[in-house]
Coordinates of C-alpha atoms in Angstrom, one line a residue:
X1 CA 0.0 0.0 0.0
X2 CA 2.9 2.3 0.8
X3 CA 4.6 1.6 -2.5
X4 CA 1.3 2.3 -4.4
X5 CA 1.0 5.7 -2.6
X6 CA 4.6 6.7 -3.5
X7 CA 4.0 5.9 -7.2
X8 CA 0.8 8.0 -7.3
X9 CA 2.5 10.9 -5.5
X10 CA 5.5 10.9 -7.8
X11 CA 3.3 10.9 -10.9
X12 CA 1.2 13.8 -9.6
X13 CA 4.3 15.8 -8.6
X14 CA 5.8 15.3 -12.0
X15 CA 2.6 16.4 -13.7
X16 CA 2.5 19.6 -11.6
X17 CA 6.1 20.4 -12.3
X18 CA 5.5 19.9 -16.0
X19 CA 2.5 22.2 -15.9
X20 CA 4.5 24.9 -14.0
X21 CA 7.3 24.6 -16.6
X22 CA 4.9 25.3 -19.4
X23 CA 3.5 28.3 -17.6
X24 CA 6.9 29.9 -17.0
X25 CA 8.0 32.1 -20.0
X26 CA 11.0 31.2 -22.1
X27 CA 13.2 34.0 -20.7
X28 CA 12.4 33.0 -17.0
X29 CA 13.1 29.2 -17.4
X30 CA 16.0 28.1 -15.4
X31 CA 16.7 24.9 -17.3
X32 CA 16.1 23.8 -20.9
X33 CA 13.1 21.8 -21.8
X34 CA 14.9 18.8 -23.4
X35 CA 16.0 17.8 -20.0
X36 CA 12.4 16.9 -19.0
X37 CA 12.0 13.4 -20.4
X38 CA 9.4 10.9 -19.1
X39 CA 8.5 13.3 -16.2
X40 CA 12.0 13.2 -14.9
X41 CA 13.8 16.5 -14.3
X42 CA 17.5 17.2 -15.2
X43 CA 18.5 13.7 -16.1
X44 CA 22.0 12.9 -17.3
X45 CA 20.9 11.9 -20.8
X46 CA 22.8 13.5 -23.7
X47 CA 21.4 13.2 -27.2
X48 CA 23.5 11.5 -29.9
X49 CA 23.5 14.6 -32.1
X50 CA 25.6 16.4 -29.4
X51 CA 28.2 13.6 -29.6
X52 CA 28.3 13.7 -33.4
X53 CA 28.7 17.4 -33.4
X54 CA 31.5 17.0 -30.9
X55 CA 33.3 14.5 -33.2
X56 CA 32.8 16.9 -36.1
X57 CA 34.1 19.9 -34.1
X58 CA 37.3 17.9 -33.2
X59 CA 37.6 16.6 -36.8
X60 CA 37.4 13.0 -35.7
X61 CA 35.5 9.9 -36.6
X62 CA 33.7 7.5 -34.2
X63 CA 35.8 4.6 -33.2
X64 CA 39.0 6.7 -32.8
X65 CA 41.5 6.1 -29.9
X66 CA 42.3 8.3 -26.9
X67 CA 45.6 9.4 -28.5
X68 CA 43.8 10.7 -31.6
X69 CA 41.4 12.7 -29.4
X70 CA 44.2 14.2 -27.4
X71 CA 46.3 15.1 -30.5
X72 CA 43.3 16.7 -32.2
X73 CA 42.4 18.8 -29.1
X74 CA 46.0 19.9 -28.8
X75 CA 46.2 21.0 -32.4
X76 CA 42.9 22.9 -32.2
X77 CA 43.9 24.5 -28.9
X78 CA 47.1 25.9 -30.5
X79 CA 44.8 27.6 -33.1
X80 CA 41.8 28.8 -31.1
X81 CA 43.2 29.4 -27.5
X82 CA 43.0 33.1 -26.6
X83 CA 46.6 33.1 -25.4
X84 CA 48.0 31.3 -28.5
X85 CA 48.6 34.4 -30.5
X86 CA 47.3 32.9 -33.7
X87 CA 45.0 34.6 -36.2
X88 CA 42.1 32.1 -35.4
X89 CA 42.2 32.7 -31.7
X90 CA 38.6 32.8 -30.3
X91 CA 37.6 32.2 -26.7
X92 CA 34.0 31.1 -27.6
X93 CA 35.2 28.6 -30.1
X94 CA 37.8 27.3 -27.7
X95 CA 35.1 26.8 -25.0
X96 CA 33.1 24.8 -27.5
X97 CA 36.1 22.7 -28.5
X98 CA 36.9 22.0 -24.8
X99 CA 33.3 20.8 -24.2
X100 CA 33.4 18.7 -27.3
X101 CA 36.8 17.2 -26.0
X102 CA 35.3 16.3 -22.7
X103 CA 32.2 14.6 -24.3
X104 CA 34.3 12.7 -26.8
X105 CA 36.7 11.5 -24.1
X106 CA 33.8 10.2 -22.0
X107 CA 32.2 8.5 -25.0
X108 CA 35.5 6.8 -25.9
X109 CA 36.0 5.7 -22.3
X110 CA 32.5 4.2 -22.2
X111 CA 33.1 2.3 -25.4
X112 CA 36.4 1.0 -24.2
X113 CA 34.8 -0.2 -20.9
X114 CA 31.9 -1.9 -22.8
X115 CA 34.4 -3.7 -25.1
X116 CA 36.5 -4.8 -22.0
X117 CA 33.3 -6.1 -20.3
X118 CA 32.3 -8.0 -23.5
X119 CA 35.8 -9.6 -23.6
X120 CA 35.5 -10.6 -20.0
X121 CA 32.1 -12.2 -20.6
X122 CA 33.5 -14.1 -23.6
X123 CA 36.5 -15.4 -21.5
X124 CA 34.1 -16.5 -18.7
X125 CA 31.9 -18.3 -21.2
X126 CA 34.9 -20.0 -22.7
X127 CA 36.2 -21.1 -19.4
X128 CA 32.8 -22.5 -18.4
X129 CA 32.5 -24.6 -21.6
X130 CA 32.8 -28.3 -21.0
X131 CA 36.4 -29.5 -21.7
X132 CA 35.3 -32.9 -23.1
X133 CA 33.8 -31.5 -26.3
X134 CA 37.2 -31.2 -28.0
X135 CA 37.3 -35.0 -28.1
X136 CA 33.9 -35.5 -29.8
X137 CA 35.0 -34.8 -33.5
X138 CA 38.0 -37.3 -34.0
X139 CA 38.2 -36.0 -37.6
X140 CA 35.2 -38.2 -38.6
X141 CA 37.2 -41.4 -37.8
X142 CA 35.6 -44.5 -36.1
X143 CA 32.2 -45.5 -34.8
X144 CA 30.6 -46.5 -31.6
X145 CA 30.8 -44.8 -28.2
X146 CA 33.1 -41.8 -27.6
X147 CA 35.6 -44.0 -25.8
X148 CA 35.7 -46.5 -28.7
X149 CA 36.0 -43.7 -31.2
X150 CA 38.8 -42.2 -29.2
X151 CA 40.8 -45.5 -29.3
X152 CA 40.2 -45.8 -33.0
X153 CA 41.3 -42.2 -33.6
X154 CA 44.5 -42.8 -31.6
X155 CA 45.3 -45.8 -33.7
X156 CA 44.6 -43.8 -36.8
X157 CA 47.0 -41.1 -35.7
X158 CA 49.7 -43.7 -35.0
X159 CA 49.3 -45.2 -38.4
X160 CA 49.4 -41.7 -40.1
X161 CA 52.5 -40.8 -38.2
X162 CA 54.2 -44.0 -39.3
X163 CA 53.3 -43.4 -42.9
X164 CA 54.6 -39.8 -42.7
X165 CA 57.9 -41.1 -41.2
X166 CA 58.2 -43.7 -43.9
X167 CA 57.5 -41.1 -46.6
X168 CA 60.1 -38.7 -45.1
X169 CA 62.7 -41.5 -45.0
X170 CA 61.9 -42.4 -48.6
X171 CA 62.3 -38.8 -49.8
X172 CA 65.5 -38.4 -47.9
X173 CA 67.0 -41.6 -49.5
X174 CA 65.8 -40.5 -52.9
X175 CA 67.4 -37.1 -52.5
X176 CA 70.7 -38.8 -51.3
X177 CA 70.6 -41.1 -54.3
X178 CA 70.0 -38.3 -56.7
X179 CA 72.9 -36.3 -55.2
X180 CA 75.2 -39.4 -55.4
X181 CA 74.2 -39.9 -59.1
X182 CA 74.9 -36.3 -59.9
X183 CA 78.2 -36.4 -58.2
X184 CA 79.2 -39.6 -60.0
X185 CA 78.0 -38.1 -63.3
X186 CA 80.1 -34.9 -62.7
X187 CA 83.1 -37.0 -61.9
X188 CA 82.7 -39.1 -65.1
X189 CA 82.2 -35.9 -67.2
X190 CA 85.3 -34.3 -65.7
X191 CA 87.3 -37.4 -66.4
X192 CA 86.1 -37.4 -70.0
X193 CA 87.1 -33.8 -70.4
X194 CA 90.5 -34.4 -68.9
X195 CA 91.1 -37.4 -71.3
X196 CA 89.9 -35.5 -74.4
X197 CA 92.1 -32.5 -73.5
X198 CA 95.1 -34.8 -72.9
X199 CA 94.5 -36.5 -76.3
X200 CA 94.1 -33.2 -78.0
X201 CA 97.4 -31.9 -76.5
X202 CA 99.2 -35.2 -77.5
X203 CA 97.9 -35.0 -81.1
X204 CA 98.8 -31.3 -81.4
X205 CA 102.4 -32.1 -80.1
X206 CA 102.8 -34.9 -82.6
X207 CA 101.6 -32.7 -85.5
X208 CA 104.1 -29.9 -84.4
X209 CA 106.9 -32.4 -84.2
X210 CA 106.1 -33.8 -87.7
X211 CA 105.9 -30.3 -89.2
X212 CA 109.3 -29.5 -87.6
X213 CA 110.8 -32.7 -89.1
X214 CA 109.4 -31.8 -92.5
X215 CA 107.0 -34.8 -92.9
X216 CA 104.3 -32.5 -94.4
X217 CA 106.5 -31.0 -97.1
X218 CA 106.1 -33.6 -99.8
X219 CA 102.5 -34.5 -99.5
X220 CA 100.5 -35.6 -102.5
X221 CA 98.2 -32.8 -103.7
X222 CA 100.1 -30.0 -102.1
X223 CA 99.3 -26.7 -103.7
X224 CA 96.3 -28.1 -105.5
X225 CA 92.7 -26.9 -104.8
X226 CA 90.4 -29.0 -102.6
X227 CA 87.7 -31.0 -104.1
X228 CA 84.6 -29.0 -104.7
X229 CA 82.2 -31.6 -103.4
X230 CA 84.2 -33.6 -100.9
X231 CA 81.8 -36.0 -99.1
X232 CA 81.4 -35.5 -95.4
X233 CA 80.3 -38.6 -93.4
X234 CA 78.5 -36.5 -90.8
X235 CA 76.1 -35.1 -93.4
X236 CA 73.2 -37.1 -94.7
X237 CA 73.2 -37.8 -98.5
X238 CA 70.1 -35.6 -99.1
X239 CA 71.7 -32.5 -97.6
X240 CA 75.0 -33.2 -99.5
X241 CA 73.1 -33.4 -102.8
X242 CA 71.1 -30.2 -102.1
X243 CA 74.3 -28.3 -101.3
X244 CA 75.9 -29.6 -104.5
X245 CA 73.0 -28.5 -106.6
X246 CA 72.9 -25.1 -105.0
X247 CA 76.6 -24.5 -105.5
X248 CA 76.4 -25.6 -109.1
X249 CA 73.7 -23.1 -109.8
X250 CA 75.6 -20.2 -108.2
X251 CA 73.4 -19.9 -105.1
X252 CA 74.6 -17.5 -102.4
X253 CA 72.8 -16.6 -99.2
X254 CA 70.8 -13.4 -99.1
X255 CA 73.0 -11.7 -96.5
X256 CA 76.2 -12.3 -98.6
X257 CA 74.5 -10.7 -101.7
X258 CA 73.3 -7.8 -99.6
X259 CA 76.8 -7.3 -98.2
X260 CA 78.3 -7.2 -101.7
X261 CA 75.7 -4.8 -102.8
X262 CA 76.4 -2.4 -99.9
X263 CA 80.1 -2.4 -100.5
X264 CA 79.7 -1.8 -104.3
X265 CA 77.3 1.0 -103.6
X266 CA 79.5 2.9 -101.2
X267 CA 82.5 2.4 -103.5
X268 CA 80.5 3.9 -106.4
X269 CA 79.3 6.8 -104.3
X270 CA 82.9 7.6 -103.3
X271 CA 84.2 7.5 -106.9
X272 CA 81.3 9.7 -108.1
X273 CA 81.8 12.4 -105.5
X274 CA 85.6 12.4 -106.1
X275 CA 85.0 12.7 -109.9
X276 CA 82.5 15.5 -109.5
X277 CA 84.8 17.4 -107.2
X278 CA 87.6 16.9 -109.7
X279 CA 85.4 18.3 -112.5
X280 CA 84.6 21.5 -110.5
X281 CA 88.4 22.1 -109.9
X282 CA 89.9 25.2 -108.4
X283 CA 89.2 28.0 -107.6
X284 CA 85.7 27.5 -106.2
X285 CA 83.5 30.2 -107.6
X286 CA 80.0 30.9 -106.1
X287 CA 78.4 28.9 -108.9
X288 CA 80.7 26.0 -108.4
X289 CA 80.2 26.2 -104.7
X290 CA 76.4 25.9 -105.2
X291 CA 76.9 22.9 -107.5
X292 CA 79.2 21.3 -104.8
X293 CA 76.5 21.8 -102.1
X294 CA 73.9 20.2 -104.3
X295 CA 76.2 17.2 -104.9
X296 CA 76.8 16.9 -101.1
X297 CA 73.0 17.0 -100.4
X298 CA 72.5 14.2 -102.9
X299 CA 75.3 12.2 -101.3
X300 CA 73.6 12.7 -97.9
X301 CA 70.3 11.3 -99.3
X302 CA 72.1 8.3 -100.8
X303 CA 73.9 7.6 -97.6
X304 CA 70.6 7.6 -95.7
X305 CA 69.2 5.0 -98.1
X306 CA 72.3 3.0 -97.8
X307 CA 72.1 3.0 -94.0
X308 CA 68.5 1.7 -94.2
X309 CA 69.8 -1.1 -96.3
X310 CA 72.5 -1.8 -93.6
X311 CA 69.7 -2.1 -91.0
X312 CA 68.0 -4.7 -93.1
X313 CA 71.4 -6.5 -93.5
X314 CA 72.0 -6.5 -89.8
X315 CA 68.7 -8.2 -89.1
X316 CA 69.4 -11.2 -91.3
X317 CA 73.1 -11.7 -90.9
X318 CA 73.7 -14.9 -88.9
X319 CA 77.1 -13.9 -87.4
X320 CA 77.4 -11.0 -84.9
X321 CA 80.8 -9.9 -86.0
X322 CA 79.7 -9.7 -89.6
X323 CA 77.3 -6.8 -88.8
X324 CA 78.0 -3.4 -90.4
X325 CA 78.0 0.1 -89.0
X326 CA 76.3 3.1 -90.6
X327 CA 78.2 5.4 -93.0
X328 CA 78.6 9.1 -92.1
X329 CA 77.9 11.6 -94.9
X330 CA 80.2 14.3 -93.4
X331 CA 83.1 11.9 -93.1
X332 CA 82.6 10.8 -96.7
X333 CA 82.5 14.4 -97.9
X334 CA 85.7 15.2 -96.0
X335 CA 87.3 12.0 -97.4
X336 CA 86.4 13.0 -100.9
X337 CA 87.9 16.5 -100.4
X338 CA 91.1 14.9 -99.0
X339 CA 91.3 12.5 -102.0
X340 CA 90.8 15.4 -104.3
X341 CA 93.7 17.3 -102.6
X342 CA 96.0 14.3 -102.9
X343 CA 95.0 13.9 -106.5
X344 CA 95.8 17.6 -107.2
X345 CA 99.2 17.2 -105.5
X346 CA 100.0 14.2 -107.7
X347 CA 99.0 16.1 -110.8
X348 CA 101.1 19.0 -109.8
X349 CA 104.1 16.8 -109.3
X350 CA 103.5 15.0 -112.6
X351 CA 103.3 18.4 -114.4
X352 CA 106.5 19.5 -112.8
X353 CA 108.2 16.3 -113.8
X354 CA 106.9 16.6 -117.3
X355 CA 108.1 20.2 -117.6
X356 CA 111.5 19.2 -116.3
X357 CA 111.7 16.3 -118.9
X358 CA 110.8 18.7 -121.7
X359 CA 113.4 21.2 -120.6
X360 CA 116.0 18.4 -120.5
X361 CA 115.0 17.3 -124.0
X362 CA 115.3 20.8 -125.3
X363 CA 118.7 21.3 -123.8
X364 CA 119.8 17.9 -125.3
X365 CA 118.5 19.0 -128.7
X366 CA 120.4 22.3 -128.4
X367 CA 123.6 20.5 -127.4
X368 CA 123.3 18.1 -130.3
X369 CA 122.6 20.8 -132.8
X370 CA 125.5 22.9 -131.5
X371 CA 127.8 19.8 -131.6
X372 CA 126.8 19.1 -135.2
X373 CA 127.4 22.7 -136.2
X374 CA 130.8 22.6 -134.7
X375 CA 131.7 19.4 -136.5
X376 CA 130.6 21.0 -139.8
X377 CA 132.7 24.0 -139.2
X378 CA 135.7 21.8 -138.4
X379 CA 135.3 19.8 -141.6
X380 CA 135.1 22.9 -143.8

């Protein structure tokens, strides 16, 4: 009866207080309306929007750690604290930041406590779990009662361990056998190499001794060409006949023909430019200089085409040291100029020698004529 009276009185008192709060004007209210919830005055409830705004104000996300909250508050305090001396310093903003910091700290602490309590409950539950359940699976081995299944499972584990041991020993023996065979093979190979090298050295020494004695001086067929189609026992008859037919018909590989073509082309270009420079002669007038520049430009174009041909040749040549390098047009022009200068020096020396020979002939003719005149005078 007493409890029933207390409940009625509290409900009535709450209703009267709610009525009085509605009658008081907004300016005279001493506490905000949201704190009256379910007829309870000034409860400690804080709406979630306030916590979310606090996270936003601190520029954090829910689920952050205490270190993140402290670091964020420290950085914002450096900016908005009235004594910080920064441009953004504001006391009202700093008060809001401090309130948000306290609410976020309390929220993070509550979450940490709830997570710790959950972990404790899980550990308690695990500890209270019956310990015999771990023996009920037996990996699906056996049948009968748990005790019978346990015996069968133990036998199964023993058999499996024995098989694994046997497999391990087998693999170990196989690896040892493979290593021994590899070592023996290497030893045999090294012995073969040593024997062949010793035989080669012995044969080479015998050949050198025979050459020193002169045993190879009077061999039959010395100085004569080798047979064109000497049969090789290491080549099958079909390949031998094909090679003979190709050689009879003048077959040559493509890269040999291309190499010959490139060499003939560069030789022809060199002769032509030297001949054209010789035709222009000396001195070089502006007209001749213009003709020489045109000839050089044509040579540059021809050299570019030839270099492309060299690229094609390098792609098909089978031997690396047979590859060719590009020709340089400037070097070829300088080479032609140098050849022309050498040719001019030779012509000058030839002209000088010819003049000297002519002068000698004239002097000899004069001497002969004067000698004949003297003889005639003496005879008279």
